[in-house]
Short mmCIF file of C-alpha atoms in Angstrom, two decimals:
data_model
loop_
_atom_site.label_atom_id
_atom_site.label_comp_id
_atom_site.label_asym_id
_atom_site.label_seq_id
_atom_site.Cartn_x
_atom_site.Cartn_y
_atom_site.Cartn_z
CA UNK A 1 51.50 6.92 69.32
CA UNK A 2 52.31 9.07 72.41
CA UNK A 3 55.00 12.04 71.82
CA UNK A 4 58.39 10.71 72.52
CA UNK A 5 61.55 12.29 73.78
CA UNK A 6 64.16 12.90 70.89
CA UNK A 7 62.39 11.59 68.16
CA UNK A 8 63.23 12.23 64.53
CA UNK A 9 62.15 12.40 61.80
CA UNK A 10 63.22 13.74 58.13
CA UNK A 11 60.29 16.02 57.67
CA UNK A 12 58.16 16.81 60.69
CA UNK A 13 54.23 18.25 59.93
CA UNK A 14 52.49 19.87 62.45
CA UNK A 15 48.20 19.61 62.37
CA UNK A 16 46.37 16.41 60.63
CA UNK A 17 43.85 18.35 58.59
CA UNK A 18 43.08 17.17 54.91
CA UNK A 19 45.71 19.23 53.94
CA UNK A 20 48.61 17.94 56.43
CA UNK A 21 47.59 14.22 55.66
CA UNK A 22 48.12 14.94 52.18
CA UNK A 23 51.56 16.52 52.76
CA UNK A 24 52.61 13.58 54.78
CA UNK A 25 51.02 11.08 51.93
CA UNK A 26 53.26 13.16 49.44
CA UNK A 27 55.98 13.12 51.38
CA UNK A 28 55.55 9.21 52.32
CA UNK A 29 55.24 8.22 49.03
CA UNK A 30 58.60 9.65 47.78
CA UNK A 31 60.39 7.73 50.83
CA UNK A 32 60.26 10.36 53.34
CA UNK A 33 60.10 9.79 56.67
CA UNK A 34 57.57 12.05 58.60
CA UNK A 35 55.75 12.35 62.05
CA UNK A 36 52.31 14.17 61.97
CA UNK A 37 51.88 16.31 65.20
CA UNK A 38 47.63 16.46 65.98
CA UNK A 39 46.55 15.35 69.15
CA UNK A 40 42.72 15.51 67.06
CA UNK A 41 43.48 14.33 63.55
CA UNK A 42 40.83 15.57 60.93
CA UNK A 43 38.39 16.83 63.50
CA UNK A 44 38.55 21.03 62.25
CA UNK A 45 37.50 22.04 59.41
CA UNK A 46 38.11 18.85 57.14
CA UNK A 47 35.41 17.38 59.51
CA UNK A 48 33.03 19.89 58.87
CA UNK A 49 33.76 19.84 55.11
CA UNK A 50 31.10 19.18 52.43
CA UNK A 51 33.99 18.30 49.96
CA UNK A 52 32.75 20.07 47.31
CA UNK A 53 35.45 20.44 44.27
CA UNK A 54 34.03 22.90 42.08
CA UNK A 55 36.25 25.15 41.33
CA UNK A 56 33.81 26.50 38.55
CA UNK A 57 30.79 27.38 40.72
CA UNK A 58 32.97 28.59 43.84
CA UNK A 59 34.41 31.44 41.74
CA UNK A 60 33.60 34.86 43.32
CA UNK A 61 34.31 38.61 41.12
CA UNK A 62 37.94 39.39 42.01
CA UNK A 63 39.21 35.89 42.87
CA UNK A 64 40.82 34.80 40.01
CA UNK A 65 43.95 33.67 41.58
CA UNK A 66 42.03 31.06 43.73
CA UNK A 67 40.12 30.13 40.60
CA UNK A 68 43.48 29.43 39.02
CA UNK A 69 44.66 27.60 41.83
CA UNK A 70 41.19 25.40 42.18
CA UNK A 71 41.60 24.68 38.60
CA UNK A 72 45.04 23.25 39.33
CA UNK A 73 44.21 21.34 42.17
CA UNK A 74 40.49 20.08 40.65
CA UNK A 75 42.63 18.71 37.41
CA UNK A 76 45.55 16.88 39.66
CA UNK A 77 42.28 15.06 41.89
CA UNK A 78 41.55 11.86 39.82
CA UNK A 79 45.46 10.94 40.26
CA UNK A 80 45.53 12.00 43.49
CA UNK A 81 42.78 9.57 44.30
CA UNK A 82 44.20 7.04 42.42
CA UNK A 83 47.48 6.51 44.07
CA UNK A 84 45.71 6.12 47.70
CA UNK A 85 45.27 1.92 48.21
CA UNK A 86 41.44 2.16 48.65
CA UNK A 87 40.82 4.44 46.46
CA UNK A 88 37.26 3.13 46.22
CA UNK A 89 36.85 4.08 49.57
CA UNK A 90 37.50 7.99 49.33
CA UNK A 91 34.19 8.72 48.35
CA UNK A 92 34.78 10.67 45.39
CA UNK A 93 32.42 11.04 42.60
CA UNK A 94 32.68 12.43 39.45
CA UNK A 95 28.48 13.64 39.69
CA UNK A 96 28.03 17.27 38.29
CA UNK A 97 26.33 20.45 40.32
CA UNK A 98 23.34 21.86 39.13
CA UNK A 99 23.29 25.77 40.37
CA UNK A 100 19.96 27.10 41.04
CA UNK A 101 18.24 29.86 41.49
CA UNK A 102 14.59 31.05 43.55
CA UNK A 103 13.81 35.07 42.30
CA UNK A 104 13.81 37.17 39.82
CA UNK A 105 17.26 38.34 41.75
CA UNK A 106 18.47 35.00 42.26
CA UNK A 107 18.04 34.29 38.52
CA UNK A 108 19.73 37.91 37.49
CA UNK A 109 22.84 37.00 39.54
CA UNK A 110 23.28 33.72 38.50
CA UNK A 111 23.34 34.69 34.79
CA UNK A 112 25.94 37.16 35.59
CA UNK A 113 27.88 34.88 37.30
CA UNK A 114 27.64 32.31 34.47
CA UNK A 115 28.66 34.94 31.85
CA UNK A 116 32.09 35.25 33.87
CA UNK A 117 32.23 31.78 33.98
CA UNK A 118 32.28 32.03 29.99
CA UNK A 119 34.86 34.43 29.58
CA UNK A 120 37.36 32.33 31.96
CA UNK A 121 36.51 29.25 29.77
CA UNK A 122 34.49 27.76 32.16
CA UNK A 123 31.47 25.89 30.63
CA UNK A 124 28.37 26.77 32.36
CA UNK A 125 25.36 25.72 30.63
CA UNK A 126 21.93 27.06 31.37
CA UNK A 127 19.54 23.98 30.96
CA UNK A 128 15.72 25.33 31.41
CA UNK A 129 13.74 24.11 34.57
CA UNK A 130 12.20 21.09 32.76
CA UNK A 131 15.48 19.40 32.26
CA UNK A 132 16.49 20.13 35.87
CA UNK A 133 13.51 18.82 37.03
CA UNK A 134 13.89 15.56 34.83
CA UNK A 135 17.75 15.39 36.47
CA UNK A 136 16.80 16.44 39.75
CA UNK A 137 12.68 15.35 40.19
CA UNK A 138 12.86 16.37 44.30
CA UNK A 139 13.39 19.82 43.61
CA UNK A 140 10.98 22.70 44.96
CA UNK A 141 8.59 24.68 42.13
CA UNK A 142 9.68 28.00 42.77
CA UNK A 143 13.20 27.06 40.91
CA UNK A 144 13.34 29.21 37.98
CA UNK A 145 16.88 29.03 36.94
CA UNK A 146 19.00 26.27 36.57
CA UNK A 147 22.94 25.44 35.11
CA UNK A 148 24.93 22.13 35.16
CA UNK A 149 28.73 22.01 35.60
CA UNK A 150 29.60 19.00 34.69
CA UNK A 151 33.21 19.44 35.45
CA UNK A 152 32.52 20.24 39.03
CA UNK A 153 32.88 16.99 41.31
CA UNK A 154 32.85 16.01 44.85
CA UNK A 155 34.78 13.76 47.90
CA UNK A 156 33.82 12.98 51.43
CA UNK A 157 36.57 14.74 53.38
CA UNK A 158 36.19 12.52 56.02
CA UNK A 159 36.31 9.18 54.58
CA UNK A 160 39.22 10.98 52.01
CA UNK A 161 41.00 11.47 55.69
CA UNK A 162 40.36 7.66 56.88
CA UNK A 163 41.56 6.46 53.97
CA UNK A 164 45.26 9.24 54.06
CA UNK A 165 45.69 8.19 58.02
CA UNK A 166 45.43 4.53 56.97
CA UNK A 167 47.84 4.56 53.79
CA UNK A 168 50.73 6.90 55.62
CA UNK A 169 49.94 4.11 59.04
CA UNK A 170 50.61 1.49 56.54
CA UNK A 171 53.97 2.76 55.08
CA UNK A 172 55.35 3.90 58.44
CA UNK A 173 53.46 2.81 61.65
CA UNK A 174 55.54 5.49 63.44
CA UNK A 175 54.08 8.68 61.68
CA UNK A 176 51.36 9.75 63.74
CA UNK A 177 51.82 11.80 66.78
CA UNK A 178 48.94 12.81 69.57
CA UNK A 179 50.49 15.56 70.88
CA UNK A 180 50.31 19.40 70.38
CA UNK A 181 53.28 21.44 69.14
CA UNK A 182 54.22 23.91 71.48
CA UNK A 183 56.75 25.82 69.42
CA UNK A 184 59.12 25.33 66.38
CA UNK A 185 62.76 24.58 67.51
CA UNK A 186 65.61 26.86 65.96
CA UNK A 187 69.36 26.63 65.64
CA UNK A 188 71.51 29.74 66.44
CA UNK A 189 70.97 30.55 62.81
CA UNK A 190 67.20 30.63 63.15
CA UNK A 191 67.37 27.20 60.89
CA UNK A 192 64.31 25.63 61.84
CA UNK A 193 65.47 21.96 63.42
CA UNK A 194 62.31 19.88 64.90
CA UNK A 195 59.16 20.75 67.03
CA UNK A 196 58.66 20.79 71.06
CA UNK A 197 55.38 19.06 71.76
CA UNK A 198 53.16 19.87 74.59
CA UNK A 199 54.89 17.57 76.92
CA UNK A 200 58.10 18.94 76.61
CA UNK A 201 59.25 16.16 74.16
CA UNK A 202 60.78 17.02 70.93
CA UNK A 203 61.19 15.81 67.52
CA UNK A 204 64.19 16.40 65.65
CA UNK A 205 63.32 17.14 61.69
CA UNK A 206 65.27 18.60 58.63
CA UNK A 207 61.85 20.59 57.68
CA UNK A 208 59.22 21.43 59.79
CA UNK A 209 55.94 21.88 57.99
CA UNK A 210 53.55 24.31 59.51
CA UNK A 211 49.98 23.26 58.17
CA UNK A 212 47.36 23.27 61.45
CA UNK A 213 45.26 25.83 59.59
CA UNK A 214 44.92 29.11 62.45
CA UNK A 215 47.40 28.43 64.72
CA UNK A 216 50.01 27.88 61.65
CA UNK A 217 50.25 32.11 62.48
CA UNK A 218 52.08 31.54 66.18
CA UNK A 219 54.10 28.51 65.36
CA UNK A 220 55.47 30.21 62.25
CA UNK A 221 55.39 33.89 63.15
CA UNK A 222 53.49 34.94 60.72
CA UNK A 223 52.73 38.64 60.29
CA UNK A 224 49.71 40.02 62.69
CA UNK A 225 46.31 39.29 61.17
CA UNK A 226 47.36 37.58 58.27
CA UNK A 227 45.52 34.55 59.14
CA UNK A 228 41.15 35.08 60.40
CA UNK A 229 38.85 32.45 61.61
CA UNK A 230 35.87 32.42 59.73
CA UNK A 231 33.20 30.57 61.52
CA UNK A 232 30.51 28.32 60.08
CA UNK A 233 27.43 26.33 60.56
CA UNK A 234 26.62 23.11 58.43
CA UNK A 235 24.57 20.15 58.96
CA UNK A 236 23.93 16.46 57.92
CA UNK A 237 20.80 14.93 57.43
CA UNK A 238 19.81 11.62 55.97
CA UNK A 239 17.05 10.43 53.83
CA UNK A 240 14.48 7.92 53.81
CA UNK A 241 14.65 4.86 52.29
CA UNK A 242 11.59 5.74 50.14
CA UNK A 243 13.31 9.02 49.44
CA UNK A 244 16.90 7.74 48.12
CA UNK A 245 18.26 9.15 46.46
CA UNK A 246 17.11 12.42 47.36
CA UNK A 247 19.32 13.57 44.52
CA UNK A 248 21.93 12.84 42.33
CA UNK A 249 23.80 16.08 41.54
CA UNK A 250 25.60 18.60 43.61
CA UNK A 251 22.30 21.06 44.70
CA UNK A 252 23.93 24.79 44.72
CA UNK A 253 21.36 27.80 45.04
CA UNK A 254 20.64 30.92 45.68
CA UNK A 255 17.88 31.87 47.53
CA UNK A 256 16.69 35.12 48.01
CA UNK A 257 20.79 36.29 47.72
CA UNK A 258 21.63 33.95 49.79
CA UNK A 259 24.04 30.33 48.73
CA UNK A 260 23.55 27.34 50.06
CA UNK A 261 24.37 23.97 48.96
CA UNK A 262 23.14 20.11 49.09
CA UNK A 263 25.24 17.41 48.90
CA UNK A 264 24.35 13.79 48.73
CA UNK A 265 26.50 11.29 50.19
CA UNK A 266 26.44 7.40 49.02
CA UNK A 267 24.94 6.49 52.41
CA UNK A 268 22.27 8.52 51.82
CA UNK A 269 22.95 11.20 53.75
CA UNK A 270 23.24 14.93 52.88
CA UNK A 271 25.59 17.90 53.72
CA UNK A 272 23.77 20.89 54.08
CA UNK A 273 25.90 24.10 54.13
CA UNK A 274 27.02 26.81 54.95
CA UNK A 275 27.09 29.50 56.98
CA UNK A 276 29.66 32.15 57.05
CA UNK A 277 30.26 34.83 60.46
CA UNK A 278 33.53 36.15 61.36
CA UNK A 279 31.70 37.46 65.19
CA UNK A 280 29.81 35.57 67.24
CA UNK A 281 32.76 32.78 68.52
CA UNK A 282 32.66 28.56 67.61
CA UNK A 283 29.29 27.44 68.86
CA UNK A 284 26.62 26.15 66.42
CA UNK A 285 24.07 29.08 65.82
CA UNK A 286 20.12 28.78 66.11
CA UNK A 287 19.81 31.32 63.52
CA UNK A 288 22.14 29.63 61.20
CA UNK A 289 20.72 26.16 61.69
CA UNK A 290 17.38 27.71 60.94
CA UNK A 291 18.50 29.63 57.82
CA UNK A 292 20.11 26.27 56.05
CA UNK A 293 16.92 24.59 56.97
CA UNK A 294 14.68 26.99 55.54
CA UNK A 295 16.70 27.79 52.07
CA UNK A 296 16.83 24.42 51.38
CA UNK A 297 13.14 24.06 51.74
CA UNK A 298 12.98 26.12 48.70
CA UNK A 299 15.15 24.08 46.77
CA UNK A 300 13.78 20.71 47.35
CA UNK A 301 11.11 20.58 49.93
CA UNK A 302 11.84 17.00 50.49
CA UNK A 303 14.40 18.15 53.35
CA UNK A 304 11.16 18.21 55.64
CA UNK A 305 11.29 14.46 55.52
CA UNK A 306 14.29 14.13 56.51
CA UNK A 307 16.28 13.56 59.98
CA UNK A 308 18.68 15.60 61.29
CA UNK A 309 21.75 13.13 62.26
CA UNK A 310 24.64 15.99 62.43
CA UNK A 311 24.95 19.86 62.72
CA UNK A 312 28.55 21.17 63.63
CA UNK A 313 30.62 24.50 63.39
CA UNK A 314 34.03 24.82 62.83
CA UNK A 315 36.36 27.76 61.94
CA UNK A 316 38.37 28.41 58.25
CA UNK A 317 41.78 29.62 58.20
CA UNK A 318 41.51 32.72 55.67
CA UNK A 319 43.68 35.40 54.25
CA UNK A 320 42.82 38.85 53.31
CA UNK A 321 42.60 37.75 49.36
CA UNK A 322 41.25 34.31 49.98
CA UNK A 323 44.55 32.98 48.70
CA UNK A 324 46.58 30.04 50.73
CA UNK A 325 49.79 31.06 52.25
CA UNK A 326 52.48 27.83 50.91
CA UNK A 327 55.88 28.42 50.37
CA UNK A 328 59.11 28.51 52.44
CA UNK A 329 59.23 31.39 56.08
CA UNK A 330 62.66 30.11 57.21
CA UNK A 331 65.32 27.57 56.16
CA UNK A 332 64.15 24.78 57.14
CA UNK A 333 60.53 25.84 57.92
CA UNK A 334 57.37 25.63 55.56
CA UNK A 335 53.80 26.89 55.93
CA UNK A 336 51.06 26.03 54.23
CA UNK A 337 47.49 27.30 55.44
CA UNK A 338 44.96 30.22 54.52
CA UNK A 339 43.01 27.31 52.48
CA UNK A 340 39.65 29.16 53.73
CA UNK A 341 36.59 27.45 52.02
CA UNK A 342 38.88 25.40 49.07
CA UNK A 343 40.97 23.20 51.90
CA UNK A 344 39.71 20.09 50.68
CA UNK A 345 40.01 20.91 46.86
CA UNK A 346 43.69 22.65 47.10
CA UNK A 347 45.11 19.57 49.48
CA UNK A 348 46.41 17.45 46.42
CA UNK A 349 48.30 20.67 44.85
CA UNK A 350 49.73 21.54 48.30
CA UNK A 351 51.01 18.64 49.13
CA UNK A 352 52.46 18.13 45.29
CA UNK A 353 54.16 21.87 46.19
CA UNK A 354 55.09 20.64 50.09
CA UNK A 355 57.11 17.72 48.76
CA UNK A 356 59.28 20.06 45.70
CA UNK A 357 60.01 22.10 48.55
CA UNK A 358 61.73 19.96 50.77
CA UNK A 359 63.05 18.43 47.52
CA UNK A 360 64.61 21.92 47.09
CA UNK A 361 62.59 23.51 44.38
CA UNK A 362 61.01 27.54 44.26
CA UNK A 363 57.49 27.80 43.66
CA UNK A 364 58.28 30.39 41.00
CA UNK A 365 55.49 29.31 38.93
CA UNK A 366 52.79 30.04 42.21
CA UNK A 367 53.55 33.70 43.19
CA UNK A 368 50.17 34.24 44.67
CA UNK A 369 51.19 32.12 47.34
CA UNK A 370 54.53 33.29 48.62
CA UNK A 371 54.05 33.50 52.58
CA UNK A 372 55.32 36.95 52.82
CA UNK A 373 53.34 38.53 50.44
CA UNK A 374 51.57 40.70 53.24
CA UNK A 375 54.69 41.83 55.28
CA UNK A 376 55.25 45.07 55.86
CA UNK A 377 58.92 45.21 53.26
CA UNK A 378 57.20 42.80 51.19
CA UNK A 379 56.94 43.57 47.01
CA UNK A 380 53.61 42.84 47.16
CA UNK A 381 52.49 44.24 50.14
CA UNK A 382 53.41 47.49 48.24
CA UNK A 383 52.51 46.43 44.65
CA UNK A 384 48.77 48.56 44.06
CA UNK A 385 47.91 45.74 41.74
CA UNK A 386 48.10 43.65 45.40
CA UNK A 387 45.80 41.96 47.73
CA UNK A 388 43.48 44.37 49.40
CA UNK A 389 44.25 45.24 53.09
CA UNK A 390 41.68 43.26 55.51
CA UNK A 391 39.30 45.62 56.12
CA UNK A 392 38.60 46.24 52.86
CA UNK A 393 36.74 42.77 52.53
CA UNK A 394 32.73 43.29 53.66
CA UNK A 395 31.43 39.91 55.60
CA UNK A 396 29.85 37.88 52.98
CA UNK A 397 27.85 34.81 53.40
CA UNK A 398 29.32 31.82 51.59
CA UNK A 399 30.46 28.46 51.33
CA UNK A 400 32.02 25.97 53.38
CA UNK A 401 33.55 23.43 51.21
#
């Protein structure tokens, strides 16, 4: 629908991301009424997605609060999916990822990794090259190293985001908005009270959620720098018929030091992912295109055969511990973004958090998400046990899930 003058609404969202459509779908389903402000729903990151939710083989040394959270959000999933009315059509599938590894490096690193894995409960287990080869025939000889996760699954984000758009459409043919928000509307109080939209129309709401990823930082006033785009390449191919299925698992590798990541679609085709720059600006690069290309190679060879149907690049909203920013900014304004590579795992526990905020509750139980936690007079900000200041992260190459 087009933005309308002096609409209202009980809860007003602004951006149509993954995570957005499932606060509104959260939010629907306990008899809210909402309007969901994207003039481009589900065409940022959730578009670029690869959907993987693997909370076990995306942890990284020193993020064990977004390991807690994946864990969280990776448990509430199968419900999650099973409350939408074509669920069938979400694309998720409970297959497991086999990680894999090239060198002698690539093989060091990985046994590391799974070692921290075992001390954080996580079951890891190293399966020798035979057996990955008799799960997975398509993949290259020079794999040496090889663990399945069985608990790690996977969802195609944009299918998941037909499927939210259609179910909130269906309970109230009003919600969706094409419109940009130009600015949160306050009281005298600085009570947060609806949205302007682009056109100068405005919708009245008793919460405004702010969830459209990087520009959540102007629209809620957000500290400086809080919020970074981190730019990335990924690409979709598709298979042969005489190839299908090219594989069965999740295919996540290092090659050389470097991740990247295979994922099969039921169609047949593949996500092929990711690069990771925070220079360079939005357009798709040569040199990342060629990189994914030539890593896979190494892990299945196959990709040769296959045609290139897709290759995108779209920017992650992160913060300087990797950590999501959800919790209240104002009375009667939420914010929930900083997802960076996890958007599409974390939606389901976001949105669960989004709707016992409106409802009135305190996240006491998620402190690692509180908004304000790098404010100048925050606690935390001062706490040495803290997140680390910004600069203090080096660029890594890494996922895009």
């Amino acid at each position: 629908m087009e933005a309308r003058a002096d609409d209202r609404a009980h809860v007003a969202i602004v951006g149509a991301g993954i995570v957005g459509l499932a606060i509104a779908w959260e939010l629907v389903r306990a008899g809210s009424s909402v309007r969901v402000i994207d003039p481009h729903p589900a065409s940022g990151a959730t578009y670029a997605a690869a959907g993987m939710l693997a909370p076990a083989s995306e942890f990284h040394y020193g993020e064990e609060d977004a390991f807690t959270l994946g864990l969280a959000a990776a448990e509430r999933y199968p419900a999650f999916i099973d409350a939408l009315p074509e669920s069938d059509a979400a694309g998720y599938e409970r297959a497991p990822t086999l990680v894999v590894g090239v060198d002698d490096a690539d093989r060091a690193a990985l046994a590391d990794l799974a070692a921290a894995q075992a001390q954080l409960g996580l079951d890891a287990a190293p399966i020798g090259t035979r057996e990955a080869r008799r799960l997975e025939p398509l993949l290259g000889p020079r794999v040496g190293a090889a663990y399945l996760i069985d608990r790690d699954h996977r969802i195609d984000p944009r299918a998941l985001a037909g499927v939210l758009r259609r179910a909130i459409h269906r309970e109230r043919p009003d919600a969706f908005v094409a419109a940009s928000a130009r600015r949160v509307l306050r009281d005298a109080r600085g009570t947060a009270v609806g949205v302007e939209l682009s056109d100068g129309s405005r919708i009245a709401a008793s919460e405004v959620v702010v969830a459209n990823a990087q520009g959540a930082a102007r629209l809620a006033a957000l500290p400086e720098h809080v919020l970074r785009p981190v730019h990335g390449d990924i690409l979709r191919l598709r298979a042969p018929e005489v190839l299908r299925p090219l594989l069965t698992a999740t295919v996540r590798g290092l090659v050389r030091g470097t991740p990247v990541y295979l994922v099969p679609r039921r169609d047949g085709s593949v996500v092929l992912g990711a690069t990771q720059r925070e220079h360079g600006g939005s357009a798709i690069s040569a040199g990342g295109v060629h990189a994914l290309l030539r890593d896979a190679r190494e892990l299945v060879p196959a990709v040769d055969e296959l045609e290139l149907i897709d290759a995108v690049a779209r920017a992650r909203p992160a913060t300087p511990d990797h950590v999501p920013l959800v919790g209240r900014v104002a009375p009667g304004l939420l914010v929930a973004t900083g997802t960076y590579r996890n958007g599409v795992l974390l939606a389901p526990l976001i949105a669960e958090l989004c709707l016992q905020l409106v409802e009135g509750a305190e996240l006491s139980a998620w402190p690692m998400l509180r908004p304000d936690r790098f404010a100048a007079d925050s606690d935390a900000a001062h706490d040495a046990s803290g997140p680390v200041p910004i600069a203090s992260h080096p660029t890594r190459i890494e996922e895009h899930a």
